[in-house]
Short mmCIF file of C-alpha atoms and ligand atoms in Angstrom, two decimals:
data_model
loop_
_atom_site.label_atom_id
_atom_site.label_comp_id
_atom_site.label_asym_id
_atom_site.label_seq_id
_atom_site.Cartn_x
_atom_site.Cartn_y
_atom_site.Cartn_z
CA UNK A 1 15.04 -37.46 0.70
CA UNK A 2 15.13 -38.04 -2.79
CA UNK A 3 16.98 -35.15 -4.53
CA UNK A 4 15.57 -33.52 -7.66
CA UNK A 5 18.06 -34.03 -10.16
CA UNK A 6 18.73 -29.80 -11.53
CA UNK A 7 19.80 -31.03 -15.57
CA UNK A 8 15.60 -31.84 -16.07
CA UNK A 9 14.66 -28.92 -14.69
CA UNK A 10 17.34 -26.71 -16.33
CA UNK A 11 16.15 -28.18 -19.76
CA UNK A 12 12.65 -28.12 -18.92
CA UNK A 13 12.73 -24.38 -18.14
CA UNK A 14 15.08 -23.45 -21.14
CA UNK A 15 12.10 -25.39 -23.81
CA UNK A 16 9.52 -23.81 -21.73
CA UNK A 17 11.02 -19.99 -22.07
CA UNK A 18 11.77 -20.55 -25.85
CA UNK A 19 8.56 -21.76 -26.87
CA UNK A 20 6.57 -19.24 -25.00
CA UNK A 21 8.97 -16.74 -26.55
CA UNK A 22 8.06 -18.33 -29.75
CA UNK A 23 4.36 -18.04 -28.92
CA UNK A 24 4.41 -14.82 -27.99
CA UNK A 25 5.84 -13.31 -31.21
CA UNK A 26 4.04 -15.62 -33.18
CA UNK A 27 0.95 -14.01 -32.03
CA UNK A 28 2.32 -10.45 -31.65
CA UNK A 29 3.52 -10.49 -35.28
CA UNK A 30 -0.22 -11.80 -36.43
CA UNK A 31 -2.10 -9.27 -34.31
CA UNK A 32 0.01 -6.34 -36.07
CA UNK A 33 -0.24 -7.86 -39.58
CA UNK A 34 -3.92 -8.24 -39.30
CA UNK A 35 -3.95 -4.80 -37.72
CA UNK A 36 -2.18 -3.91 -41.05
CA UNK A 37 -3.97 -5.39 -43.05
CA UNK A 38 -7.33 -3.62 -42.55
CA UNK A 39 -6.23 -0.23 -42.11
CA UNK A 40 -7.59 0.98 -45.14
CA UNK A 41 -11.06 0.65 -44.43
CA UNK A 42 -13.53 1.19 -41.16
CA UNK A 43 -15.36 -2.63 -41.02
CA UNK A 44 -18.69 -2.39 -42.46
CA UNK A 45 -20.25 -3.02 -38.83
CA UNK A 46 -18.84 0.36 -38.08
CA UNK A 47 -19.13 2.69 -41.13
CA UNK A 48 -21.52 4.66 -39.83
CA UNK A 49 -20.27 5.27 -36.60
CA UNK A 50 -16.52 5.37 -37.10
CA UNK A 51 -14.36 8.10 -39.39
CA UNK A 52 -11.39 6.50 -41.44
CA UNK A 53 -9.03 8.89 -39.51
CA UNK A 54 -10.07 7.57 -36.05
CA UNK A 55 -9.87 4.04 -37.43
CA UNK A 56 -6.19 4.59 -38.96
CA UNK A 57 -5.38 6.71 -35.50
CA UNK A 58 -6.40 3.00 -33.61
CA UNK A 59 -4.36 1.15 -36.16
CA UNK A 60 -1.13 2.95 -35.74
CA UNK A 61 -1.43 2.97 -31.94
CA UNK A 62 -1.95 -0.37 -32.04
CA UNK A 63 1.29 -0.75 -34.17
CA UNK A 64 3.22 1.49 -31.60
CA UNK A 65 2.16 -0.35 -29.19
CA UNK A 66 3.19 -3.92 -30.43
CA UNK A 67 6.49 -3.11 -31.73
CA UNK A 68 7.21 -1.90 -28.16
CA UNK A 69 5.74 -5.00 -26.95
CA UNK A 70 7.86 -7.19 -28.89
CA UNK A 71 11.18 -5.32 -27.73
CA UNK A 72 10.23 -5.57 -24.15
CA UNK A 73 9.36 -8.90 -25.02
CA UNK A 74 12.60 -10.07 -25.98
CA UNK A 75 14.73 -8.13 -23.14
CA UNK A 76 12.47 -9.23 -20.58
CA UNK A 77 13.55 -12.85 -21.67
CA UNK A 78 16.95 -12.29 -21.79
CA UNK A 79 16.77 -10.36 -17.93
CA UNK A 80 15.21 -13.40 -16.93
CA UNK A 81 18.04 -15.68 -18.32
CA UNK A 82 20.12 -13.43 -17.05
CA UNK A 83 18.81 -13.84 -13.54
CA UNK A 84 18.45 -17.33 -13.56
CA UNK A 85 20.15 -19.83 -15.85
CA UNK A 86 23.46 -17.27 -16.72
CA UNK A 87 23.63 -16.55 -13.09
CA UNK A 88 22.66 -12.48 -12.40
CA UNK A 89 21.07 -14.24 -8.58
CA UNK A 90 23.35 -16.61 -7.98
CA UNK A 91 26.18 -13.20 -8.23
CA UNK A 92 23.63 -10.89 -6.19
CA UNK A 93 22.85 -13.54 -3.43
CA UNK A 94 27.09 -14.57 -3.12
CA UNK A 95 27.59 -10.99 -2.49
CA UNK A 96 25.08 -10.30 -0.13
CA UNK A 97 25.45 -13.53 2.18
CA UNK A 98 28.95 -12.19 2.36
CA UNK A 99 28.48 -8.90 3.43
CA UNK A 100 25.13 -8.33 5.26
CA UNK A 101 25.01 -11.67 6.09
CA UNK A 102 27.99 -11.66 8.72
CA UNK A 103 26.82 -8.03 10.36
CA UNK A 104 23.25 -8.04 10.01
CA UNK A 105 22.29 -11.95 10.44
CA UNK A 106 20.20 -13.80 8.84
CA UNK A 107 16.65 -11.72 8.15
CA UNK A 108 18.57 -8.72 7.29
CA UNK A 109 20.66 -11.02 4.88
CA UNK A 110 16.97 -12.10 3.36
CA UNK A 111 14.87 -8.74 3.04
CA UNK A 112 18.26 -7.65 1.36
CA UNK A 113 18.28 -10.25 -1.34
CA UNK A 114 14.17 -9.47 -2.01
CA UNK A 115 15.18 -5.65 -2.31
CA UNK A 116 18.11 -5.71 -4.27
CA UNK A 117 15.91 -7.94 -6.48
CA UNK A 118 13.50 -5.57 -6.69
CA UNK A 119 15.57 -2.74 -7.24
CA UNK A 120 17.68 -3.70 -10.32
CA UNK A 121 14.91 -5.13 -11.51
CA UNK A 122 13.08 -1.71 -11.33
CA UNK A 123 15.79 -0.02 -12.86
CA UNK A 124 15.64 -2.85 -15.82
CA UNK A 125 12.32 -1.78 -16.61
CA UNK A 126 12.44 1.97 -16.57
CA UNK A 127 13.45 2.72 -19.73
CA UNK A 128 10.50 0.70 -21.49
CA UNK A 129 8.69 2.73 -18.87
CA UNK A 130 9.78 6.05 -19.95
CA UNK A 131 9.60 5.35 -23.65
CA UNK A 132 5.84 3.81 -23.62
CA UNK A 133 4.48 7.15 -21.30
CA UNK A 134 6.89 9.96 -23.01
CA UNK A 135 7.22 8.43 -26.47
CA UNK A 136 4.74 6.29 -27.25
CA UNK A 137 1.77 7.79 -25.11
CA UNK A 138 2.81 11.46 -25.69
CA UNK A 139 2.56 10.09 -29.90
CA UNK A 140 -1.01 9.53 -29.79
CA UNK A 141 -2.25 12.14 -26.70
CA UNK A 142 -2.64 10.40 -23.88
CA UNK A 143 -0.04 10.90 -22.13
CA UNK A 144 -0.91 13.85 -19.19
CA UNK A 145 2.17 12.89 -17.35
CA UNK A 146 5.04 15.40 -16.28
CA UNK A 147 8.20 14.27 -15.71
CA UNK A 148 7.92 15.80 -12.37
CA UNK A 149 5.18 13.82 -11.56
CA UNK A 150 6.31 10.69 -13.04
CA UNK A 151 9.92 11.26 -10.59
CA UNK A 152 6.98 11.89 -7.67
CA UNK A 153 5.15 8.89 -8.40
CA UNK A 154 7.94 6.17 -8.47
CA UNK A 155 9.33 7.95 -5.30
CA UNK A 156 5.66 7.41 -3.81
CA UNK A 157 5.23 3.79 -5.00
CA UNK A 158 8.88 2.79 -3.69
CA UNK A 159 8.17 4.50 -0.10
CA UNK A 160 4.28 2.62 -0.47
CA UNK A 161 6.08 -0.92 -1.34
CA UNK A 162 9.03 -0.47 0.59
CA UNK A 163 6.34 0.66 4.07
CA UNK A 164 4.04 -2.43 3.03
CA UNK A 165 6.30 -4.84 1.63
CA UNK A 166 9.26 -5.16 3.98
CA UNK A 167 6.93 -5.95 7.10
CA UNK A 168 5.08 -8.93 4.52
CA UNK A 169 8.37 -10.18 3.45
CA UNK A 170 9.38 -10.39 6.98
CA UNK A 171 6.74 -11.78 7.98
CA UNK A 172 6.50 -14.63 5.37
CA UNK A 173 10.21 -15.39 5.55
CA UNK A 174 9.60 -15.62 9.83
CA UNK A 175 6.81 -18.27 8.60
CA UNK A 176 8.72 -20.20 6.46
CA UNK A 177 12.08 -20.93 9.01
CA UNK A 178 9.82 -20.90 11.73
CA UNK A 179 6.72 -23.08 11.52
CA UNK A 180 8.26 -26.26 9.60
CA UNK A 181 7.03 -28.94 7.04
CA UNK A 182 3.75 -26.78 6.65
CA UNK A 183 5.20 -23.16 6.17
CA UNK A 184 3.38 -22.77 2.85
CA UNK A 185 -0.02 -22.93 4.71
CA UNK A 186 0.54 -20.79 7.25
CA UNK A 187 2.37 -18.13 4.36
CA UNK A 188 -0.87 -18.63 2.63
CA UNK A 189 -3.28 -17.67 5.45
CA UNK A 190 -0.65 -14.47 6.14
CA UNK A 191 -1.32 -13.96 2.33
CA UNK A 192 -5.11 -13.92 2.18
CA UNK A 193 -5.54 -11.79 5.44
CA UNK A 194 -3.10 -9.30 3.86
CA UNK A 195 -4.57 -9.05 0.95
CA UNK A 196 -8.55 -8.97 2.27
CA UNK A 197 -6.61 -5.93 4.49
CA UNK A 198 -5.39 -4.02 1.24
CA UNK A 199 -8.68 -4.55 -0.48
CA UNK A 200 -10.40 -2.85 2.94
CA UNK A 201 -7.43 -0.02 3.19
CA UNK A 202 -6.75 0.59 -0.72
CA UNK A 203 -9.42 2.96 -1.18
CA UNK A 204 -9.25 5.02 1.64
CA UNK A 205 -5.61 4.86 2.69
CA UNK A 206 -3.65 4.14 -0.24
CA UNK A 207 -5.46 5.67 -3.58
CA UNK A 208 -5.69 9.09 -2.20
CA UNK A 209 -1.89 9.23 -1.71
CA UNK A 210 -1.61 9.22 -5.53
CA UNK A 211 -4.61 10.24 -6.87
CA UNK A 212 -7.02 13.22 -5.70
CA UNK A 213 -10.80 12.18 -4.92
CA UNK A 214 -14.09 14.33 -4.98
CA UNK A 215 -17.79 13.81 -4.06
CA UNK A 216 -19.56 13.72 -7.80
CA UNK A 217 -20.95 17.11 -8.11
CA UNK A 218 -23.18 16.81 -10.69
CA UNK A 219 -26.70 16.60 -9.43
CA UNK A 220 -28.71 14.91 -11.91
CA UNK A 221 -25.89 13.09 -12.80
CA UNK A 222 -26.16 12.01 -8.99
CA UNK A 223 -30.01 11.27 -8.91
CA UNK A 224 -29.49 8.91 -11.86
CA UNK A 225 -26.81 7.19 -11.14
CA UNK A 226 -28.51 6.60 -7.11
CA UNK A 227 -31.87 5.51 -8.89
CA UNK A 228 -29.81 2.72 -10.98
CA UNK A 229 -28.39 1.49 -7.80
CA UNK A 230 -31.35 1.32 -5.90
CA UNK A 231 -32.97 -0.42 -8.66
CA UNK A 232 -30.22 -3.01 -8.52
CA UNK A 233 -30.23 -3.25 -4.79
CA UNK A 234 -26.52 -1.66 -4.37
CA UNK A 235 -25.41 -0.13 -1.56
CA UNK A 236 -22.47 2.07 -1.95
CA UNK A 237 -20.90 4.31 0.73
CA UNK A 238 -20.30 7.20 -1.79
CA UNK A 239 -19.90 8.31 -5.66
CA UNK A 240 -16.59 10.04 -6.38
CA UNK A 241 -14.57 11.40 -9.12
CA UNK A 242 -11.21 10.63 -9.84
CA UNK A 243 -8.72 13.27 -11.30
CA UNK A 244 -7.27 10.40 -13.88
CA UNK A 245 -6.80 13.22 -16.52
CA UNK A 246 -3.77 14.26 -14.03
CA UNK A 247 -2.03 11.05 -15.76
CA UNK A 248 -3.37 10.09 -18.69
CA UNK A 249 -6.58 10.54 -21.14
CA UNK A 250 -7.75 6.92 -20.62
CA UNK A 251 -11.01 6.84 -18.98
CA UNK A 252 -12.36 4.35 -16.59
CA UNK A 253 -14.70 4.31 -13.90
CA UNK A 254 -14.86 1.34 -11.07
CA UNK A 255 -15.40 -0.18 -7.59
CA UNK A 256 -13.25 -0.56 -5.13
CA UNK A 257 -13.23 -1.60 -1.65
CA UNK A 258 -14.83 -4.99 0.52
CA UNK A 259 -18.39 -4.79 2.36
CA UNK A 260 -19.04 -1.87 3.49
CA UNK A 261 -16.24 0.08 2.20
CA UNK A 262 -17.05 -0.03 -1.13
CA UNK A 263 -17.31 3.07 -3.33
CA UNK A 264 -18.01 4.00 -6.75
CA UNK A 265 -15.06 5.88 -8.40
CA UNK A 266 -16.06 7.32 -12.10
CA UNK A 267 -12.19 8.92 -13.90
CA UNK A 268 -13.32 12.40 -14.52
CA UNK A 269 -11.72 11.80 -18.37
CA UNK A 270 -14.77 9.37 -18.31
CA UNK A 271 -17.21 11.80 -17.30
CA UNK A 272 -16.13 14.34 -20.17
CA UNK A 273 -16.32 12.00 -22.83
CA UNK A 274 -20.06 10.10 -21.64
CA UNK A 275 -23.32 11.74 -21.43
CA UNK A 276 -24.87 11.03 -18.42
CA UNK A 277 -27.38 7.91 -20.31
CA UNK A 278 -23.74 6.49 -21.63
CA UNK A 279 -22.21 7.10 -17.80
CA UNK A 280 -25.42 5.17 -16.46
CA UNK A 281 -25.06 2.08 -18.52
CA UNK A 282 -21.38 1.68 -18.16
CA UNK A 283 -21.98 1.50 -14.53
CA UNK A 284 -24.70 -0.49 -15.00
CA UNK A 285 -22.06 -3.08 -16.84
CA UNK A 286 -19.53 -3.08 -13.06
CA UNK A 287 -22.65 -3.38 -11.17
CA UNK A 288 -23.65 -6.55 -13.46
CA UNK A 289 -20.22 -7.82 -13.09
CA UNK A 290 -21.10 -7.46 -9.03
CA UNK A 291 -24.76 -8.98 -9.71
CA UNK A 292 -23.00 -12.50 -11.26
CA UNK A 293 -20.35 -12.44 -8.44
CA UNK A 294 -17.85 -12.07 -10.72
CA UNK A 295 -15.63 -10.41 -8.23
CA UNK A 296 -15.97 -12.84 -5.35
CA UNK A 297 -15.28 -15.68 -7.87
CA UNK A 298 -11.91 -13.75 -8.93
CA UNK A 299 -11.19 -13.36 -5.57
CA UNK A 300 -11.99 -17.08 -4.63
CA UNK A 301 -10.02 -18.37 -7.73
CA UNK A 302 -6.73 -16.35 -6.79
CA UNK A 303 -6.76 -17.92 -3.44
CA UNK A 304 -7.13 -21.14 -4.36
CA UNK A 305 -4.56 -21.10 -7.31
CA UNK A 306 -2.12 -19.20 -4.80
CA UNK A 307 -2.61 -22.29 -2.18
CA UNK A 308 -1.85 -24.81 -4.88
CA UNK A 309 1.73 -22.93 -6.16
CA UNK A 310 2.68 -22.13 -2.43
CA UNK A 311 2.58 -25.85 -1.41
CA UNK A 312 4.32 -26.83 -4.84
CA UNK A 313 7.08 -24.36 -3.87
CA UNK A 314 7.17 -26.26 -0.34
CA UNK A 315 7.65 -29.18 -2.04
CA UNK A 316 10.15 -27.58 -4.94
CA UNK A 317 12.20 -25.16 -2.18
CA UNK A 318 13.53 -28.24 -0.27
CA UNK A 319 15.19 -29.94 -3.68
CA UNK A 320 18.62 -28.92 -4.14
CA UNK A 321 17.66 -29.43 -7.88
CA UNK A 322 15.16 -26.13 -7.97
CA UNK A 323 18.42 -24.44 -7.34
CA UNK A 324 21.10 -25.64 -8.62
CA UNK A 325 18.52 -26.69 -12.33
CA UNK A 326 18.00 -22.40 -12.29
CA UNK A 327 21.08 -21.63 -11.70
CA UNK A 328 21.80 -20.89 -8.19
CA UNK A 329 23.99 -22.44 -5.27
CA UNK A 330 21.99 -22.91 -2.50
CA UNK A 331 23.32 -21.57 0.87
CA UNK A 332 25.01 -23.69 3.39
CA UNK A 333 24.48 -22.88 6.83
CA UNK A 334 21.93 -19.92 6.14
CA UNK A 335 18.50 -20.16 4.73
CA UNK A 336 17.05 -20.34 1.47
CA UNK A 337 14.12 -18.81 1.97
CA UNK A 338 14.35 -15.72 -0.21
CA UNK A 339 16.27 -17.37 -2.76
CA UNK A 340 13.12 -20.47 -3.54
CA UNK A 341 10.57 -17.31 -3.69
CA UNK A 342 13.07 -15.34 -6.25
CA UNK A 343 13.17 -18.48 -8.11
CA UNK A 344 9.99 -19.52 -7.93
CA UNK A 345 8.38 -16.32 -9.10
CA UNK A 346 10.71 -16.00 -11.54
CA UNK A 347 9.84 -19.24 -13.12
CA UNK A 348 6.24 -19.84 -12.46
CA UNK A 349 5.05 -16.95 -15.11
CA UNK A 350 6.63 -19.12 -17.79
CA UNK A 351 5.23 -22.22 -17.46
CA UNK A 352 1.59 -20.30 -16.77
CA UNK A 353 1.74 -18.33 -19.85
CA UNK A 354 0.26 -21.40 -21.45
CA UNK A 355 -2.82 -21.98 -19.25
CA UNK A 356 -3.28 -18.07 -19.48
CA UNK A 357 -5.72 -18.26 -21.91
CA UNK A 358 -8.13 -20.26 -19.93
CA UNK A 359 -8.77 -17.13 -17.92
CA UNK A 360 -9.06 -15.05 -20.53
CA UNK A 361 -11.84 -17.09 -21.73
CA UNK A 362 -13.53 -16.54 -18.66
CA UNK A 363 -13.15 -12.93 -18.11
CA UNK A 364 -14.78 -12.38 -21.71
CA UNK A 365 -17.92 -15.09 -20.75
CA UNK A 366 -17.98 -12.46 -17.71
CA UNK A 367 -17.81 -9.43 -19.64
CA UNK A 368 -21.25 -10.78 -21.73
CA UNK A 369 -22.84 -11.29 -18.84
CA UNK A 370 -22.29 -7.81 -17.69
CA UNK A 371 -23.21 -6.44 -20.49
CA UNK A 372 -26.86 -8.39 -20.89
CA UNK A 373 -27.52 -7.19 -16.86
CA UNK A 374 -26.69 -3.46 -18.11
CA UNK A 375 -29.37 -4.08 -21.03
CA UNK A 376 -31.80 -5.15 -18.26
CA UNK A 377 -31.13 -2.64 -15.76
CA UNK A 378 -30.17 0.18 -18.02
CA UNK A 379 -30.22 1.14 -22.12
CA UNK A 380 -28.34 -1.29 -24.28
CA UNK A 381 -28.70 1.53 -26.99
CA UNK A 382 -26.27 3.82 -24.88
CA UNK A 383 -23.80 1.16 -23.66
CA UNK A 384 -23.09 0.45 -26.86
CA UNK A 385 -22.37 3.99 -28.23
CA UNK A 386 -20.53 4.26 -24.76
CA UNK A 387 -18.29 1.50 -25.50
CA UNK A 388 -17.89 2.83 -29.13
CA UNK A 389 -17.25 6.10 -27.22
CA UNK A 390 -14.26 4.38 -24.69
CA UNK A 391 -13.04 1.87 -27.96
CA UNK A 392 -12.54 5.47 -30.24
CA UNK A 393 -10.89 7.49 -27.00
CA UNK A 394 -8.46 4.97 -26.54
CA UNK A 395 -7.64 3.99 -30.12
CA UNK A 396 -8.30 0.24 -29.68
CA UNK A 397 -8.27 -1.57 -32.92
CA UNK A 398 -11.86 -2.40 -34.30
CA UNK A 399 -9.67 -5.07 -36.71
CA UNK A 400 -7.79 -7.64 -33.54
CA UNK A 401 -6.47 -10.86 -34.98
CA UNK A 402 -9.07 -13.55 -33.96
CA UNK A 403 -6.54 -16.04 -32.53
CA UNK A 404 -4.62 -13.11 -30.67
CA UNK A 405 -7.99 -11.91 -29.12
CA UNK A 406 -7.88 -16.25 -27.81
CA UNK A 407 -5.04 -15.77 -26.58
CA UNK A 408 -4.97 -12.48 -24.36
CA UNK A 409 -8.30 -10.44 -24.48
CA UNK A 410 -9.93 -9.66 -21.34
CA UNK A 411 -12.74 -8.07 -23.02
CA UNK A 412 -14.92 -9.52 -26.31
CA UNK A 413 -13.48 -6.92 -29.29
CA UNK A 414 -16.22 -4.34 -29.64
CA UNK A 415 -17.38 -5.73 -33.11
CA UNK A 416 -18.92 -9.02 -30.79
CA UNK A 417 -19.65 -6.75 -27.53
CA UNK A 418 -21.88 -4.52 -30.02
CA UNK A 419 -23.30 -7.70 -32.06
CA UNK A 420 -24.27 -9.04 -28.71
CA UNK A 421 -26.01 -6.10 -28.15
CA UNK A 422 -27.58 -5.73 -30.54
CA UNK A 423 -29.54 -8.79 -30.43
CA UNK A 424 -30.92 -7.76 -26.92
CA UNK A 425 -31.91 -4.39 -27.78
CA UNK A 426 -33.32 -5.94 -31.41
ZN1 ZN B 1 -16.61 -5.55 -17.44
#
């Protein structure tokens, strides 16, 4: 076997984390200068619609938001240099193989590395945590949070990950020492089956654990909603509302669940803020986003992008190179299993940053073609003022830096949602 030489790899990782450190504040710094820039006026498009003092609130959230970004920005960098290249793993897995290792074998040895991982990491990030929901989200009056409930909540999601995580973990390390050359095909099949499992159990089994869920009440509200999703030929197995407001202001609605599981879940901070014509069309938008199979192609695409990075790390985890290049000295004479997915998912975001933008092309070609089956199906007129509605509740900036918007938007910015349709409802 050829080795990987690890000085390549060690320099091609070190370019790749500066430059999209580089990139990242490049654009960060634009979106909050153009953010700046035009805080003194609502755009014309919106004059009519939006007050100075909502536009201003938007601007300095915005603001908030980005100088946060930007910090957590740079100290997730240096974490990650820290784990990799300055040796923060290469320290945790030494001191592990040496003491569970010897008592507990070599499984024990493994799930510990992957949860002491997880845990500093998780302490890492609480403080960025803490300041965007108490500081930062309190600021602007969102934030519904206690710190009761937040202390609840992480206790909840570490018992959740720790109950659903440990048995994947063991069961994808099992794969990989046990089933040979092709371990990343059989980790992949484990992967989609539990994932098409969550998607079926989420829902039902895991949502109501943190989150409290009602029939919709509302009869006419009801009647509506039913007669847009027989008109669209939807099947649903039941409306329900969503105590989000026990959180945070944001409102949302959505669908969840595979086949015949799925359900329609509106955030009851939605349902305060929409009339029931607004509530309609936004629905009308996730049921467009159903029509197009936009959720299926998701679905499809994360499979088959997960296949192609699991057989480049069975490739990459048999080079002494991948190692040694990030930083680590792989075992001798126990596996290195847990240490080439550490690695490997510690890397991978950095080099994919780049291509990111791809997809967020995609999702916003998806999110116009939601919108034009919501101006068929439903009133254009009211998802627009509903989306004017959601844009003004959550202070999103009206003003985003073009090339930013490129970069990472999800969504069109309102001001070419609303142009869009516009032209239908013309
Ligand atoms: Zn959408």
């Amino acid at each position: 076997m050829d080795a990987m030489p690890s000085l390549p790899l060690t320099i091609l990782f070190a370019v790749a984390l500066l430059l999209s450190l580089l990139v990242k504040f490049w654009l960060a710094t634009r979106q909050m200068r153009h953010v700046a820039a035009h805080r003194g006026a609502v755009p014309a498009a919106f004059a009519a619609t939006v007050s100075l003092a909502a536009h201003q609130r938007a601007a300095d959230y915005t603001l908030a938001k980005g100088r946060l970004g930007l910090l957590s920005t740079a100290f997730g960098s240096a974490v990650l240099l820290g784990w990799t290249l300055l040796g923060g793993l290469d320290a945790l897995n030494a001191w592990l193989l040496a003491t569970v290792q010897p008592a507990w074998g070599h499984m024990a040895y493994q799930l510990a590395l992957l949860m002491g991982f997880t845990l500093v990491s998780a302490v890492l990030d609480l403080p960025f945590e803490l300041v965007s929901t108490f500081r930062l989200e309190q600021r602007f009056g969102f934030n519904r949070t206690t710190p009761k409930l937040f202390v609840i909540d992480l206790l909840k999601n570490a018992l959740v990950g720790a109950l659903i995580g440990l048995p994947l973990a063991a069961l994808v390390l099992w794969i990989m020492g046990a089933t040979g050359g092709l371990w990343w095909l059989w980790a992949w099949g484990a992967w989609v089956g539990f994932n098409l499992l969550i998607m079926v159990v989420y829902p039902t089994l895991i949502a109501p654990l943190f989150n409290k869920f009602t029939p919709l009440a509302d009869d006419s509200l009801k009647a509506r909603v039913q007669a847009l999703m027989q008109r669209c030929g939807f099947a649903a197995k039941g409306l329900f509302v969503m105590d989000g407001s026990r959180r945070s202001a944001h409102g949302n609605a959505y669908f969840t669940g595979l086949g015949a599981a799925k359900r329609v879940v509106f955030y009851d901070t939605l349902l305060a803020k929409l009339n029931p014509g607004e509530v309609e069309a936004v629905l009308a938008h996730e049921l467009g986003h159903f029509k197009h199979k936009h959720i299926t192609q998701r679905i499809v695409m994360v499979f088959g992008i997960s296949l192609a990075a699991l057989a480049l790390l069975g490739w990459l985890a048999q080079q002494p190179g991948f190692y040694t290049g990030l930083g680590v000295m792989p075992n001798i004479g126990a596996p290195n299993d847990a240490l080439a997915l550490l690695l490997f998912m510690l890397a991978l975001p950095v080099f994919s940053f780049f291509v990111s933008p791809l997809a967020a092309q995609l999702w916003r070609t998806h999110e116009f073609q939601a919108d034009a089956y919501a101006c068929a199906q439903s009133s254009g007129a009211d998802l627009a003022s509903a989306l004017l509605k959601l844009h003004e509740d959550n202070a999103a900036t009206l003003t985003p830096d073009p090339v930013y918007v490129r970069f990472y938007y999800s969504h069109p910015p309102a001001s070419e949602r609303l142009a869009a349709l516009a032209l239908r409802t013309a």
